[in-house]
């Protein structure tokens, strides 16, 4: 079986290098002679060995590529800042929710008291300024994410996608979210 594979590979190599010699080799050459490459024309290697460090080849090629513009060259605009803050506020809200829910579920095993009565007592013991600051800090990402989510839903319908409308709706969302966050903080 092995000798048959060797003979087939030799015949294929010979067919590529000398197509007309295959028929002649089939009639006269033995499989061993073909396997050893006797009577097969060869050519010397013409490439030179690469002496560069293989890990640095790609780094050198990247230096010749054009560089895309970075955010640092663009003038900040309400459109991309608002969209970035929408994502950041969503991550902050969901991360806070997951941390709070995990702490609430683990609190009986750890010995923490996170039930409603103890949370109301802890909040009631804070000074008024600290209560307002804490509530505003928690309300601002929530109100901004909700208002900007409505803005994104309007964009999904294909409306208000012109530059003046994006700028106007962006500042409207900022104003409404700050106003509603402060209103929630002073309740």
PDB file of C-alpha atoms in Angstrom:
ATOM      1  CA  UNK A   1       0.000   0.000   0.000  1.00  0.00           C
ATOM      2  CA  UNK A   2       2.771   2.420   0.935  1.00  0.00           C
ATOM      3  CA  UNK A   3       4.721   1.652  -2.207  1.00  0.00           C
ATOM      4  CA  UNK A   4       1.645   2.354  -4.311  1.00  0.00           C
ATOM      5  CA  UNK A   5       1.240   5.791  -2.686  1.00  0.00           C
ATOM      6  CA  UNK A   6       4.890   6.580  -3.276  1.00  0.00           C
ATOM      7  CA  UNK A   7       4.602   5.556  -6.914  1.00  0.00           C
ATOM      8  CA  UNK A   8       1.470   7.670  -7.390  1.00  0.00           C
ATOM      9  CA  UNK A   9       3.065  10.721  -5.813  1.00  0.00           C
ATOM     10  CA  UNK A  10       6.152  10.269  -7.951  1.00  0.00           C
ATOM     11  CA  UNK A  11       4.059  10.001 -11.091  1.00  0.00           C
ATOM     12  CA  UNK A  12       2.119  13.126 -10.149  1.00  0.00           C
ATOM     13  CA  UNK A  13       5.332  15.047  -9.506  1.00  0.00           C
ATOM     14  CA  UNK A  14       6.724  13.863 -12.806  1.00  0.00           C
ATOM     15  CA  UNK A  15       3.505  14.763 -14.618  1.00  0.00           C
ATOM     16  CA  UNK A  16       3.731  18.320 -13.339  1.00  0.00           C
ATOM     17  CA  UNK A  17       7.407  18.751 -14.122  1.00  0.00           C
ATOM     18  CA  UNK A  18       7.548  16.822 -17.422  1.00  0.00           C
ATOM     19  CA  UNK A  19       4.085  16.106 -18.804  1.00  0.00           C
ATOM     20  CA  UNK A  20       5.294  14.120 -21.805  1.00  0.00           C
ATOM     21  CA  UNK A  21       7.685  12.000 -19.798  1.00  0.00           C
ATOM     22  CA  UNK A  22       4.890  10.398 -17.741  1.00  0.00           C
ATOM     23  CA  UNK A  23       3.880   8.016 -20.466  1.00  0.00           C
ATOM     24  CA  UNK A  24       7.520   7.164 -21.093  1.00  0.00           C
ATOM     25  CA  UNK A  25       8.184   6.689 -17.363  1.00  0.00           C
ATOM     26  CA  UNK A  26       5.176   4.451 -16.943  1.00  0.00           C
ATOM     27  CA  UNK A  27       6.536   2.140 -19.616  1.00  0.00           C
ATOM     28  CA  UNK A  28      10.193   2.044 -18.561  1.00  0.00           C
ATOM     29  CA  UNK A  29      10.813   3.301 -15.009  1.00  0.00           C
ATOM     30  CA  UNK A  30      10.196   1.223 -11.945  1.00  0.00           C
ATOM     31  CA  UNK A  31       8.222   2.640  -9.009  1.00  0.00           C
ATOM     32  CA  UNK A  32      11.376   2.675  -6.879  1.00  0.00           C
ATOM     33  CA  UNK A  33      13.231   4.790  -9.449  1.00  0.00           C
ATOM     34  CA  UNK A  34      10.334   7.197  -9.629  1.00  0.00           C
ATOM     35  CA  UNK A  35      10.093   7.367  -5.827  1.00  0.00           C
ATOM     36  CA  UNK A  36      13.788   8.187  -5.523  1.00  0.00           C
ATOM     37  CA  UNK A  37      13.470  10.882  -8.158  1.00  0.00           C
ATOM     38  CA  UNK A  38      15.935   9.287 -10.589  1.00  0.00           C
ATOM     39  CA  UNK A  39      15.507  10.625 -14.082  1.00  0.00           C
ATOM     40  CA  UNK A  40      13.345  13.475 -12.831  1.00  0.00           C
ATOM     41  CA  UNK A  41      14.460  16.923 -13.810  1.00  0.00           C
ATOM     42  CA  UNK A  42      14.782  19.346 -10.881  1.00  0.00           C
ATOM     43  CA  UNK A  43      15.595  23.020 -10.572  1.00  0.00           C
ATOM     44  CA  UNK A  44      17.504  24.810  -7.830  1.00  0.00           C
ATOM     45  CA  UNK A  45      15.784  27.002  -5.256  1.00  0.00           C
ATOM     46  CA  UNK A  46      15.861  30.623  -6.394  1.00  0.00           C
ATOM     47  CA  UNK A  47      14.569  32.353  -3.271  1.00  0.00           C
ATOM     48  CA  UNK A  48      16.863  33.646  -0.582  1.00  0.00           C
ATOM     49  CA  UNK A  49      16.317  32.874   3.082  1.00  0.00           C
ATOM     50  CA  UNK A  50      14.488  35.573   5.033  1.00  0.00           C
ATOM     51  CA  UNK A  51      16.727  36.881   7.816  1.00  0.00           C
ATOM     52  CA  UNK A  52      14.091  39.184   9.358  1.00  0.00           C
ATOM     53  CA  UNK A  53      12.488  38.323  12.668  1.00  0.00           C
ATOM     54  CA  UNK A  54       9.190  36.648  11.753  1.00  0.00           C
ATOM     55  CA  UNK A  55       7.371  38.395  14.601  1.00  0.00           C
ATOM     56  CA  UNK A  56       8.349  41.817  13.238  1.00  0.00           C
ATOM     57  CA  UNK A  57       7.293  41.324   9.610  1.00  0.00           C
ATOM     58  CA  UNK A  58       3.657  42.241  10.241  1.00  0.00           C
ATOM     59  CA  UNK A  59       4.626  45.227  12.398  1.00  0.00           C
ATOM     60  CA  UNK A  60       6.800  46.586   9.568  1.00  0.00           C
ATOM     61  CA  UNK A  61       3.985  46.093   7.065  1.00  0.00           C
ATOM     62  CA  UNK A  62       1.537  47.974   9.316  1.00  0.00           C
ATOM     63  CA  UNK A  63       3.815  51.023   9.297  1.00  0.00           C
ATOM     64  CA  UNK A  64       3.206  51.421   5.558  1.00  0.00           C
ATOM     65  CA  UNK A  65      -0.594  51.297   5.839  1.00  0.00           C
ATOM     66  CA  UNK A  66      -2.699  54.450   5.947  1.00  0.00           C
ATOM     67  CA  UNK A  67      -4.060  55.355   9.367  1.00  0.00           C
ATOM     68  CA  UNK A  68      -7.769  56.017   9.855  1.00  0.00           C
ATOM     69  CA  UNK A  69      -8.693  59.298  11.554  1.00  0.00           C
ATOM     70  CA  UNK A  70      -9.064  59.054  15.312  1.00  0.00           C
ATOM     71  CA  UNK A  71     -11.713  60.596  17.536  1.00  0.00           C
ATOM     72  CA  UNK A  72      -9.157  63.161  18.680  1.00  0.00           C
ATOM     73  CA  UNK A  73      -9.255  65.029  15.356  1.00  0.00           C
ATOM     74  CA  UNK A  74     -13.023  65.374  15.239  1.00  0.00           C
ATOM     75  CA  UNK A  75     -14.941  68.237  16.790  1.00  0.00           C
ATOM     76  CA  UNK A  76     -17.183  66.823  19.537  1.00  0.00           C
ATOM     77  CA  UNK A  77     -20.789  66.696  18.368  1.00  0.00           C
ATOM     78  CA  UNK A  78     -23.963  66.023  20.316  1.00  0.00           C
ATOM     79  CA  UNK A  79     -24.828  63.078  18.054  1.00  0.00           C
ATOM     80  CA  UNK A  80     -21.894  60.806  18.831  1.00  0.00           C
ATOM     81  CA  UNK A  81     -21.435  62.029  22.397  1.00  0.00           C
ATOM     82  CA  UNK A  82     -25.124  61.382  23.104  1.00  0.00           C
ATOM     83  CA  UNK A  83     -24.977  57.949  21.547  1.00  0.00           C
ATOM     84  CA  UNK A  84     -21.861  57.070  23.560  1.00  0.00           C
ATOM     85  CA  UNK A  85     -23.457  58.303  26.784  1.00  0.00           C
ATOM     86  CA  UNK A  86     -26.566  56.269  25.986  1.00  0.00           C
ATOM     87  CA  UNK A  87     -24.474  53.094  25.884  1.00  0.00           C
ATOM     88  CA  UNK A  88     -22.450  54.058  28.963  1.00  0.00           C
ATOM     89  CA  UNK A  89     -25.599  54.852  30.974  1.00  0.00           C
ATOM     90  CA  UNK A  90     -27.153  51.533  29.896  1.00  0.00           C
ATOM     91  CA  UNK A  91     -24.106  49.602  31.080  1.00  0.00           C
ATOM     92  CA  UNK A  92     -24.010  51.571  34.328  1.00  0.00           C
ATOM     93  CA  UNK A  93     -27.700  50.956  35.010  1.00  0.00           C
ATOM     94  CA  UNK A  94     -27.612  47.256  34.209  1.00  0.00           C
ATOM     95  CA  UNK A  95     -24.326  46.738  36.099  1.00  0.00           C
ATOM     96  CA  UNK A  96     -25.738  48.461  39.164  1.00  0.00           C
ATOM     97  CA  UNK A  97     -28.904  46.381  38.959  1.00  0.00           C
ATOM     98  CA  UNK A  98     -26.945  43.110  38.713  1.00  0.00           C
ATOM     99  CA  UNK A  99     -24.676  44.057  41.615  1.00  0.00           C
ATOM    100  CA  UNK A 100     -27.617  45.114  43.792  1.00  0.00           C
ATOM    101  CA  UNK A 101     -29.631  41.991  42.963  1.00  0.00           C
ATOM    102  CA  UNK A 102     -26.659  39.732  43.701  1.00  0.00           C
ATOM    103  CA  UNK A 103     -25.982  41.515  47.003  1.00  0.00           C
ATOM    104  CA  UNK A 104     -29.682  41.338  47.925  1.00  0.00           C
ATOM    105  CA  UNK A 105     -29.827  37.601  47.254  1.00  0.00           C
ATOM    106  CA  UNK A 106     -26.544  36.913  49.051  1.00  0.00           C
ATOM    107  CA  UNK A 107     -27.286  39.203  52.019  1.00  0.00           C
ATOM    108  CA  UNK A 108     -28.955  36.583  54.286  1.00  0.00           C
ATOM    109  CA  UNK A 109     -25.979  34.248  53.909  1.00  0.00           C
ATOM    110  CA  UNK A 110     -23.443  37.016  54.494  1.00  0.00           C
ATOM    111  CA  UNK A 111     -25.326  38.689  57.346  1.00  0.00           C
ATOM    112  CA  UNK A 112     -26.069  42.007  55.647  1.00  0.00           C
ATOM    113  CA  UNK A 113     -29.405  43.681  56.224  1.00  0.00           C
ATOM    114  CA  UNK A 114     -30.614  44.913  52.829  1.00  0.00           C
ATOM    115  CA  UNK A 115     -34.320  44.596  53.459  1.00  0.00           C
ATOM    116  CA  UNK A 116     -36.572  47.600  52.884  1.00  0.00           C
ATOM    117  CA  UNK A 117     -36.854  48.664  56.515  1.00  0.00           C
ATOM    118  CA  UNK A 118     -33.102  48.881  57.041  1.00  0.00           C
ATOM    119  CA  UNK A 119     -32.625  50.712  53.695  1.00  0.00           C
ATOM    120  CA  UNK A 120     -35.283  53.297  54.643  1.00  0.00           C
ATOM    121  CA  UNK A 121     -33.641  53.764  58.033  1.00  0.00           C
ATOM    122  CA  UNK A 122     -30.195  54.208  56.453  1.00  0.00           C
ATOM    123  CA  UNK A 123     -31.518  56.734  53.923  1.00  0.00           C
ATOM    124  CA  UNK A 124     -33.427  58.603  56.629  1.00  0.00           C
ATOM    125  CA  UNK A 125     -30.266  59.007  58.709  1.00  0.00           C
ATOM    126  CA  UNK A 126     -28.451  60.893  55.899  1.00  0.00           C
ATOM    127  CA  UNK A 127     -28.356  64.700  55.752  1.00  0.00           C
ATOM    128  CA  UNK A 128     -30.686  66.365  53.236  1.00  0.00           C
ATOM    129  CA  UNK A 129     -27.839  67.434  50.895  1.00  0.00           C
ATOM    130  CA  UNK A 130     -26.479  63.870  50.794  1.00  0.00           C
ATOM    131  CA  UNK A 131     -29.954  62.503  50.042  1.00  0.00           C
ATOM    132  CA  UNK A 132     -30.443  64.916  47.138  1.00  0.00           C
ATOM    133  CA  UNK A 133     -26.950  64.219  45.757  1.00  0.00           C
ATOM    134  CA  UNK A 134     -27.393  60.447  46.029  1.00  0.00           C
ATOM    135  CA  UNK A 135     -30.831  60.501  44.433  1.00  0.00           C
ATOM    136  CA  UNK A 136     -29.650  62.805  41.614  1.00  0.00           C
ATOM    137  CA  UNK A 137     -26.648  60.557  40.980  1.00  0.00           C
ATOM    138  CA  UNK A 138     -28.940  57.565  40.636  1.00  0.00           C
ATOM    139  CA  UNK A 139     -31.679  59.385  38.685  1.00  0.00           C
ATOM    140  CA  UNK A 140     -29.544  61.095  36.019  1.00  0.00           C
ATOM    141  CA  UNK A 141     -28.343  57.957  34.173  1.00  0.00           C
ATOM    142  CA  UNK A 142     -31.864  56.524  34.369  1.00  0.00           C
ATOM    143  CA  UNK A 143     -33.618  59.600  32.999  1.00  0.00           C
ATOM    144  CA  UNK A 144     -30.975  60.185  30.315  1.00  0.00           C
ATOM    145  CA  UNK A 145     -31.118  56.571  29.139  1.00  0.00           C
ATOM    146  CA  UNK A 146     -34.930  56.656  29.012  1.00  0.00           C
ATOM    147  CA  UNK A 147     -35.144  59.977  27.143  1.00  0.00           C
ATOM    148  CA  UNK A 148     -32.376  59.065  24.717  1.00  0.00           C
ATOM    149  CA  UNK A 149     -34.006  55.665  24.194  1.00  0.00           C
ATOM    150  CA  UNK A 150     -37.152  57.443  23.008  1.00  0.00           C
ATOM    151  CA  UNK A 151     -34.945  59.511  20.675  1.00  0.00           C
ATOM    152  CA  UNK A 152     -33.416  56.335  19.244  1.00  0.00           C
ATOM    153  CA  UNK A 153     -36.887  54.835  18.770  1.00  0.00           C
ATOM    154  CA  UNK A 154     -37.902  57.910  16.789  1.00  0.00           C
ATOM    155  CA  UNK A 155     -34.775  57.474  14.663  1.00  0.00           C
ATOM    156  CA  UNK A 156     -35.762  53.849  14.034  1.00  0.00           C
ATOM    157  CA  UNK A 157     -38.905  55.079  12.313  1.00  0.00           C
ATOM    158  CA  UNK A 158     -36.755  57.110   9.923  1.00  0.00           C
ATOM    159  CA  UNK A 159     -37.736  60.516  11.293  1.00  0.00           C
ATOM    160  CA  UNK A 160     -35.515  63.320  12.624  1.00  0.00           C
ATOM    161  CA  UNK A 161     -32.338  62.045  10.968  1.00  0.00           C
ATOM    162  CA  UNK A 162     -31.150  65.375   9.579  1.00  0.00           C
ATOM    163  CA  UNK A 163     -28.235  67.171  11.237  1.00  0.00           C
ATOM    164  CA  UNK A 164     -30.310  70.070  12.618  1.00  0.00           C
ATOM    165  CA  UNK A 165     -32.904  67.632  14.008  1.00  0.00           C
ATOM    166  CA  UNK A 166     -30.206  65.469  15.622  1.00  0.00           C
ATOM    167  CA  UNK A 167     -28.617  68.494  17.278  1.00  0.00           C
ATOM    168  CA  UNK A 168     -31.971  69.846  18.465  1.00  0.00           C
ATOM    169  CA  UNK A 169     -33.166  66.479  19.820  1.00  0.00           C
ATOM    170  CA  UNK A 170     -29.779  65.845  21.481  1.00  0.00           C
ATOM    171  CA  UNK A 171     -29.886  69.056  23.487  1.00  0.00           C
ATOM    172  CA  UNK A 172     -33.569  68.488  24.223  1.00  0.00           C
ATOM    173  CA  UNK A 173     -32.746  65.076  25.692  1.00  0.00           C
ATOM    174  CA  UNK A 174     -29.954  66.575  27.818  1.00  0.00           C
ATOM    175  CA  UNK A 175     -32.241  69.328  29.139  1.00  0.00           C
ATOM    176  CA  UNK A 176     -35.186  67.017  29.832  1.00  0.00           C
ATOM    177  CA  UNK A 177     -33.059  64.381  31.523  1.00  0.00           C
ATOM    178  CA  UNK A 178     -31.302  66.884  33.832  1.00  0.00           C
ATOM    179  CA  UNK A 179     -34.606  68.565  34.696  1.00  0.00           C
ATOM    180  CA  UNK A 180     -36.391  65.281  35.408  1.00  0.00           C
ATOM    181  CA  UNK A 181     -33.408  63.940  37.394  1.00  0.00           C
ATOM    182  CA  UNK A 182     -33.425  67.032  39.600  1.00  0.00           C
ATOM    183  CA  UNK A 183     -37.191  66.763  39.994  1.00  0.00           C
ATOM    184  CA  UNK A 184     -36.818  63.148  41.106  1.00  0.00           C
ATOM    185  CA  UNK A 185     -33.969  64.108  43.473  1.00  0.00           C
ATOM    186  CA  UNK A 186     -36.067  66.750  45.236  1.00  0.00           C
ATOM    187  CA  UNK A 187     -39.071  64.456  45.779  1.00  0.00           C
TER     188      UNK A 187
END
